[in-house]
N, CA and C of each residue as an Amber inpcrd file, in Angstrom:
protein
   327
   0.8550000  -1.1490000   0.0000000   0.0000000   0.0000000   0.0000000
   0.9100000   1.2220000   0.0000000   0.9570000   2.0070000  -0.6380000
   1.3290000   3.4850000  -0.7110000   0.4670000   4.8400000  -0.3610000
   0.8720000   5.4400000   0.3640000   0.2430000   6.7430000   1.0400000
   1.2750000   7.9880000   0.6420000   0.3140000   8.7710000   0.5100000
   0.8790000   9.9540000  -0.4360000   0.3110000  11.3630000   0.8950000
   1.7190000  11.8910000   1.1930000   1.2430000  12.6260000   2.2270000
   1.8420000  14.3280000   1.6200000   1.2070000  15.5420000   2.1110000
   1.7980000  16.6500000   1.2010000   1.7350000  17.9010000   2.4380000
   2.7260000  18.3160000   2.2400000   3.1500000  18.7310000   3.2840000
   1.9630000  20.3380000   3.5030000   3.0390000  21.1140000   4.2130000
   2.3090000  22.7750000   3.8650000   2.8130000  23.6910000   2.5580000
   3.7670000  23.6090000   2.2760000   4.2000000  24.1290000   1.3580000
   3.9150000  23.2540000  -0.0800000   3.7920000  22.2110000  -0.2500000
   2.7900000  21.6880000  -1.5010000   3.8580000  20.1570000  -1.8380000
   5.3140000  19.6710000  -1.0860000   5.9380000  18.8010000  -0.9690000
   5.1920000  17.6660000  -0.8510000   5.1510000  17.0410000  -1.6830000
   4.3660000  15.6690000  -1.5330000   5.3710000  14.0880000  -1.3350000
   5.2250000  13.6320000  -0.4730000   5.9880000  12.5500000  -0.3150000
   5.2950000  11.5170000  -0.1230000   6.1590000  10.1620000  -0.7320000
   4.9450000   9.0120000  -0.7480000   5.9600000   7.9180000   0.1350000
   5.3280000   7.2500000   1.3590000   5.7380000   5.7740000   1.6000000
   4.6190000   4.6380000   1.1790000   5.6280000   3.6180000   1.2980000
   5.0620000   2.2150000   0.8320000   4.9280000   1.5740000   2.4460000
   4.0560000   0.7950000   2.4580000   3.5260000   0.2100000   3.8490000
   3.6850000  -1.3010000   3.1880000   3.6510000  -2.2500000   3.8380000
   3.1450000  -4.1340000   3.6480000   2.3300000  -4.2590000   4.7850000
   1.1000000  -4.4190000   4.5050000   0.4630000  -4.5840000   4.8460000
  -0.1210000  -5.8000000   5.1920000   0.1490000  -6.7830000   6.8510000
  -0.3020000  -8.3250000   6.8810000  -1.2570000  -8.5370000   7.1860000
  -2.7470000  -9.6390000   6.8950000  -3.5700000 -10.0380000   7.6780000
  -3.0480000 -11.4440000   8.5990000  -2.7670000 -10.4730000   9.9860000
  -2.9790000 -11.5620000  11.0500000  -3.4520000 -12.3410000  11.6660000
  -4.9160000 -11.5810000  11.8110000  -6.1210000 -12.1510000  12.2310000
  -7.3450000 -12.1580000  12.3930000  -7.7330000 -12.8500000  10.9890000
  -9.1940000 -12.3250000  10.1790000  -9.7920000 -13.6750000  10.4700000
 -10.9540000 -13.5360000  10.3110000 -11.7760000 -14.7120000  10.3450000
 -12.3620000 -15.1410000   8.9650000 -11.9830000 -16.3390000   8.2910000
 -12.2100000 -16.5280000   6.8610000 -13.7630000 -16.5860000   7.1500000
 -14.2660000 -15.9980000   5.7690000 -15.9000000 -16.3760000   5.6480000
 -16.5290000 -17.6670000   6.0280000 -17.3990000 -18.0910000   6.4080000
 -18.1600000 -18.6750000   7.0740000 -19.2030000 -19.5080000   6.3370000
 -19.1410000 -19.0190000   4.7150000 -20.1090000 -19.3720000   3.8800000
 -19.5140000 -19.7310000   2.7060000 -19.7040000 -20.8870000   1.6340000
 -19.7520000 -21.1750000   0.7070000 -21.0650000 -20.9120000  -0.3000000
 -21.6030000 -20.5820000  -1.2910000 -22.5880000 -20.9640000  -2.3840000
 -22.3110000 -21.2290000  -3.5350000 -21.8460000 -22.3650000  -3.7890000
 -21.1750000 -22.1570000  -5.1760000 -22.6140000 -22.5150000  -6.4180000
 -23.1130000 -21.1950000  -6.5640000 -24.2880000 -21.2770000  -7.5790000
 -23.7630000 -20.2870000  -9.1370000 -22.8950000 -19.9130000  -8.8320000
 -23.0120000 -19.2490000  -9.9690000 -23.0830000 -17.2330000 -10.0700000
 -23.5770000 -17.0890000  -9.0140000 -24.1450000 -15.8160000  -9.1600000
 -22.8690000 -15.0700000  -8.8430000 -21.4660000 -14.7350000  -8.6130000
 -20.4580000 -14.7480000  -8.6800000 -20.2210000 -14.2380000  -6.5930000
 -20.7210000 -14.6100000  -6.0040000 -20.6770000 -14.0990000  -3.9940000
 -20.9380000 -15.4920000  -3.6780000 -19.3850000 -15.3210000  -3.1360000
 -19.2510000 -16.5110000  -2.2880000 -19.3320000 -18.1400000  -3.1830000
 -18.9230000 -18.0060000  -4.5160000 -19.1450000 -19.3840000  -5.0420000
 -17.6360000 -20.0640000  -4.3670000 -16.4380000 -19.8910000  -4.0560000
 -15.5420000 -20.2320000  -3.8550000 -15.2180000 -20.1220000  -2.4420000
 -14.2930000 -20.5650000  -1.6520000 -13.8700000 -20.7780000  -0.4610000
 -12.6440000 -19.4110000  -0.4360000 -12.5670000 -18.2220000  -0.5580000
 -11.6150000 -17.5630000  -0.4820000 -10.5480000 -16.7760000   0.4240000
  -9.4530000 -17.6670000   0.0280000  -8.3680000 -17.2410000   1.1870000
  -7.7460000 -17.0790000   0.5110000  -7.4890000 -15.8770000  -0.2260000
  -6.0120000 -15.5340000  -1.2720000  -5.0980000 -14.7600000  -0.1820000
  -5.7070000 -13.8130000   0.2120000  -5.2700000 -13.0400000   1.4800000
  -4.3950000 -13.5580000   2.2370000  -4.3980000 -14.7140000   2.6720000
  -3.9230000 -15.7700000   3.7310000  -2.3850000 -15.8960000   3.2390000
  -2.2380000 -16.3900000   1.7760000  -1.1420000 -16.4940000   1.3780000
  -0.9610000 -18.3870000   2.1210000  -1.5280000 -18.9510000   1.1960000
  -1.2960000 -20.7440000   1.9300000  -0.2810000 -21.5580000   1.9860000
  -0.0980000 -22.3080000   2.8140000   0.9930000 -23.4750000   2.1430000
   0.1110000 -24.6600000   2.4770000  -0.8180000 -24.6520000   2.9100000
  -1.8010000 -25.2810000   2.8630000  -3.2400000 -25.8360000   3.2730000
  -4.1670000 -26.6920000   2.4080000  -5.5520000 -26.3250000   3.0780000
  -5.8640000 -27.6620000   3.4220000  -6.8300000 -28.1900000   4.0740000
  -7.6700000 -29.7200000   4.0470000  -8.5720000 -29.0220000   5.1550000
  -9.4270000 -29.6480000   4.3000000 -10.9980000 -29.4060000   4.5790000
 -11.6360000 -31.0190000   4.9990000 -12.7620000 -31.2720000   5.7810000
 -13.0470000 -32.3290000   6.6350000 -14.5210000 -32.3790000   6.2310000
 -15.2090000 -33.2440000   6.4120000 -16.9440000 -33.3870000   6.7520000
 -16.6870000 -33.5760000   8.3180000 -18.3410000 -34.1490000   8.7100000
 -18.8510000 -33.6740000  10.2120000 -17.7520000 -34.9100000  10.7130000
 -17.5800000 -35.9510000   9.9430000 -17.1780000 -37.2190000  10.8530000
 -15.7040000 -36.9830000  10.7130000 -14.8060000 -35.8410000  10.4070000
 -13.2500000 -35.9420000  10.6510000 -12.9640000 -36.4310000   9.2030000
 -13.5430000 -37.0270000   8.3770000 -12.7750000 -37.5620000   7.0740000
 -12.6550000 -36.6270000   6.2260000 -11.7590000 -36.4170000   5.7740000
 -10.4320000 -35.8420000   4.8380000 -11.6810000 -35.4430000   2.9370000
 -12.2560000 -34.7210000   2.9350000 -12.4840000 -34.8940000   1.7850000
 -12.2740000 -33.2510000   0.6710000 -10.4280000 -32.7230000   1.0440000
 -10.6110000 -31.8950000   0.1230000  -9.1710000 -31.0250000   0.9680000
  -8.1140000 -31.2340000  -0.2690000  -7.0510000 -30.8520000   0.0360000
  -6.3010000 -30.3750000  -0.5710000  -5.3320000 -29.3380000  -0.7260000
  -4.7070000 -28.6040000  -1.5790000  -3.1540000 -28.2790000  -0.6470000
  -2.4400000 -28.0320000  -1.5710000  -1.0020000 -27.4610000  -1.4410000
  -0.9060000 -25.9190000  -1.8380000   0.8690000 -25.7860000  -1.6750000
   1.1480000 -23.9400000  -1.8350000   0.3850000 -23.8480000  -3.1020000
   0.0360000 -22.6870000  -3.1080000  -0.7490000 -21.7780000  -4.1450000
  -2.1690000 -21.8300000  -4.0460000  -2.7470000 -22.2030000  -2.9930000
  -4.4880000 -22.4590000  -2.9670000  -4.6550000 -20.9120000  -3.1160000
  -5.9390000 -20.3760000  -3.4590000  -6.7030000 -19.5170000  -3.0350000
  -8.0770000 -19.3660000  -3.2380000  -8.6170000 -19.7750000  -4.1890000
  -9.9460000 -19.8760000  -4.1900000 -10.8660000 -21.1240000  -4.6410000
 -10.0490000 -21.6610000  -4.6980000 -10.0810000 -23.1350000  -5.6930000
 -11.5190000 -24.1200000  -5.3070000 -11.7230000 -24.3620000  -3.9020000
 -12.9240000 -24.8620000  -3.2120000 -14.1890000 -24.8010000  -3.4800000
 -14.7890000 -25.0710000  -4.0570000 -16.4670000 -24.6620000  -4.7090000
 -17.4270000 -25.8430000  -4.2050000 -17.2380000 -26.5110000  -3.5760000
 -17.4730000 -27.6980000  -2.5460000 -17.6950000 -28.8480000  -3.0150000
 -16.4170000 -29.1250000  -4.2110000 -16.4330000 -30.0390000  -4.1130000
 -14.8310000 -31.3620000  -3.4270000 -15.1220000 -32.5730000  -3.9870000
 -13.7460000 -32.9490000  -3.0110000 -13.1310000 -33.4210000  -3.5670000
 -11.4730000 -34.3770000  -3.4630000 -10.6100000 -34.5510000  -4.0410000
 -10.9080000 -35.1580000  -5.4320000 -11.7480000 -35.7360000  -5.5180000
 -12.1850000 -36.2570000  -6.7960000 -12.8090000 -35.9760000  -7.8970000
 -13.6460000 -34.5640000  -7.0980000 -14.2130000 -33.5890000  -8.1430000
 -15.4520000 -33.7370000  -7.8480000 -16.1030000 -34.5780000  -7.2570000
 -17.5150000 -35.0990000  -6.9020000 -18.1370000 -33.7480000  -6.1260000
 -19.1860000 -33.6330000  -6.2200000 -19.8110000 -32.0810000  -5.7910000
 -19.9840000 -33.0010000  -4.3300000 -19.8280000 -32.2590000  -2.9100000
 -20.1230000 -32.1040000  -1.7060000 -21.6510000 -31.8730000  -1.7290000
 -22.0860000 -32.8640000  -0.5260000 -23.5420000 -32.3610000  -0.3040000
 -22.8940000 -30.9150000   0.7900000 -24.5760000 -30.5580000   0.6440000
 -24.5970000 -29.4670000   1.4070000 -24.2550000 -29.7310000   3.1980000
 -23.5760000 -28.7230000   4.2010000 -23.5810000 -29.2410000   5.2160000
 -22.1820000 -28.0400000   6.2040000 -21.9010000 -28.4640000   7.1340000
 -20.7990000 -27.7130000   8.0910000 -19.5590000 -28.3900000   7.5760000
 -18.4830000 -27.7610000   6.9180000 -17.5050000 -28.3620000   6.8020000
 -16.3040000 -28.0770000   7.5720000 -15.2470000 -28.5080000   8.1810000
 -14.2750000 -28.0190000   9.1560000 -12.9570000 -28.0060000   8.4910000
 -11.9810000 -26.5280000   8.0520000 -11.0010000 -26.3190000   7.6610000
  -9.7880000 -26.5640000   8.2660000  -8.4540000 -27.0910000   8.2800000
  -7.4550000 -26.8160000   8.5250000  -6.3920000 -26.5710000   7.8000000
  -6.0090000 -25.1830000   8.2630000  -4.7580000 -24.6190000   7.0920000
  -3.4690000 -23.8910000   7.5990000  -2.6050000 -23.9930000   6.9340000
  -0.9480000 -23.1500000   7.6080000  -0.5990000 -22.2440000   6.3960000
  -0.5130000 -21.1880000   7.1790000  -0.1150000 -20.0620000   6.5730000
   1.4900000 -19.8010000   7.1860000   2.1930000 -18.3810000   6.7100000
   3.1800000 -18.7140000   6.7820000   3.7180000 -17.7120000   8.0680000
   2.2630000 -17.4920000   8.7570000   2.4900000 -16.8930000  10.3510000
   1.8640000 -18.0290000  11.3990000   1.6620000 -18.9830000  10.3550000
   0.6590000 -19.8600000  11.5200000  -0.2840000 -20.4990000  11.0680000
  -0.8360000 -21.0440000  11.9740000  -2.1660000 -22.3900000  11.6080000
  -3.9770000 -21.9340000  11.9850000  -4.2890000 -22.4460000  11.3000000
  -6.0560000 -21.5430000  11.8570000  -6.5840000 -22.7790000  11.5450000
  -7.5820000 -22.7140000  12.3600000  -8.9370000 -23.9630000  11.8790000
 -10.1120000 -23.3540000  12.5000000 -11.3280000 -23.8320000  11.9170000
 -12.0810000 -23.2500000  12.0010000 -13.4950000 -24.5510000  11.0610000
 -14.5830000 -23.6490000  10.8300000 -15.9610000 -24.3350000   9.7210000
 -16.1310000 -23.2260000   8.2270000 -16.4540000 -24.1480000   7.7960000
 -17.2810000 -23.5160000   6.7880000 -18.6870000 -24.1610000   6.6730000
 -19.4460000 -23.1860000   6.0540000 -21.2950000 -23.7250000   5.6860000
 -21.1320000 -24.1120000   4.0970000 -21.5080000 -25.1570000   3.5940000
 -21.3000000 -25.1640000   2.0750000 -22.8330000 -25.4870000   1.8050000
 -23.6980000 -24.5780000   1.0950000 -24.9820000 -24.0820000   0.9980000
 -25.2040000 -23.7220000  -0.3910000 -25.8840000 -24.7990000  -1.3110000
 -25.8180000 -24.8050000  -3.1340000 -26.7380000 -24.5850000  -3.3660000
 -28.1330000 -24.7350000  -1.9780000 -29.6270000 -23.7880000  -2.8420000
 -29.9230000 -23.3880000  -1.7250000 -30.3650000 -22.1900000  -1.7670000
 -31.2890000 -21.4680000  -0.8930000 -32.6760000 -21.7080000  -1.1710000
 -33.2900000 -22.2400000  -0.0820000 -34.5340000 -22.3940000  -0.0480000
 -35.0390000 -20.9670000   0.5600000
């Protein structure tokens, strides 16, 4: 990020900032319908080295290496579409580890 600051006399000087997210809470929602909000699981932000995603019973159905970011549309390693349901994330970033759920939700009633 760059900020452009100008003094009193009309001197304008610019710094560059890096800017990290430390500690955000990834969205909470999946829809992968199409309508382009929320069809994907998105953690570009995060910067990954990696993701695996779980169903309710702990089994493994959806995993990725460095370079994930939006890739998740609910379905799982095989490509098979996910029923709808609570899914539980675990991922390492390169400040650390987060886990957490996701909702993966393909029709709104």
């Amino acid at each position: 990020m760059y900020v452009n600051v100008e003094n009193e006399i009309g001197c304008v000087f610019t710094h560059q900032f890096n800017v990290v997210v430390t500690d955000c809470t990834p969205q909470r929602g999946v829809s992968p319908n199409g309508d382009g909000l929320n069809d994907g699981f998105d953690l570009t932000d995060y910067h990954l080295l990696e993701l695996t995603i779980y169903n309710r019973d702990g089994v493994e159905v959806y995993s990725h290496g460095f370079g994930y970011t939006n890739q998740w549309e609910g379905q799982s390693n095989n490509g098979n579409l996910l029923p709808d349901g609570t899914y539980y994330y675990h991922f390492i970033t390169p400040t650390g580890i987060k886990t957490g759920y996701v909702q993966l939700v393909r029709e709104v009633q």
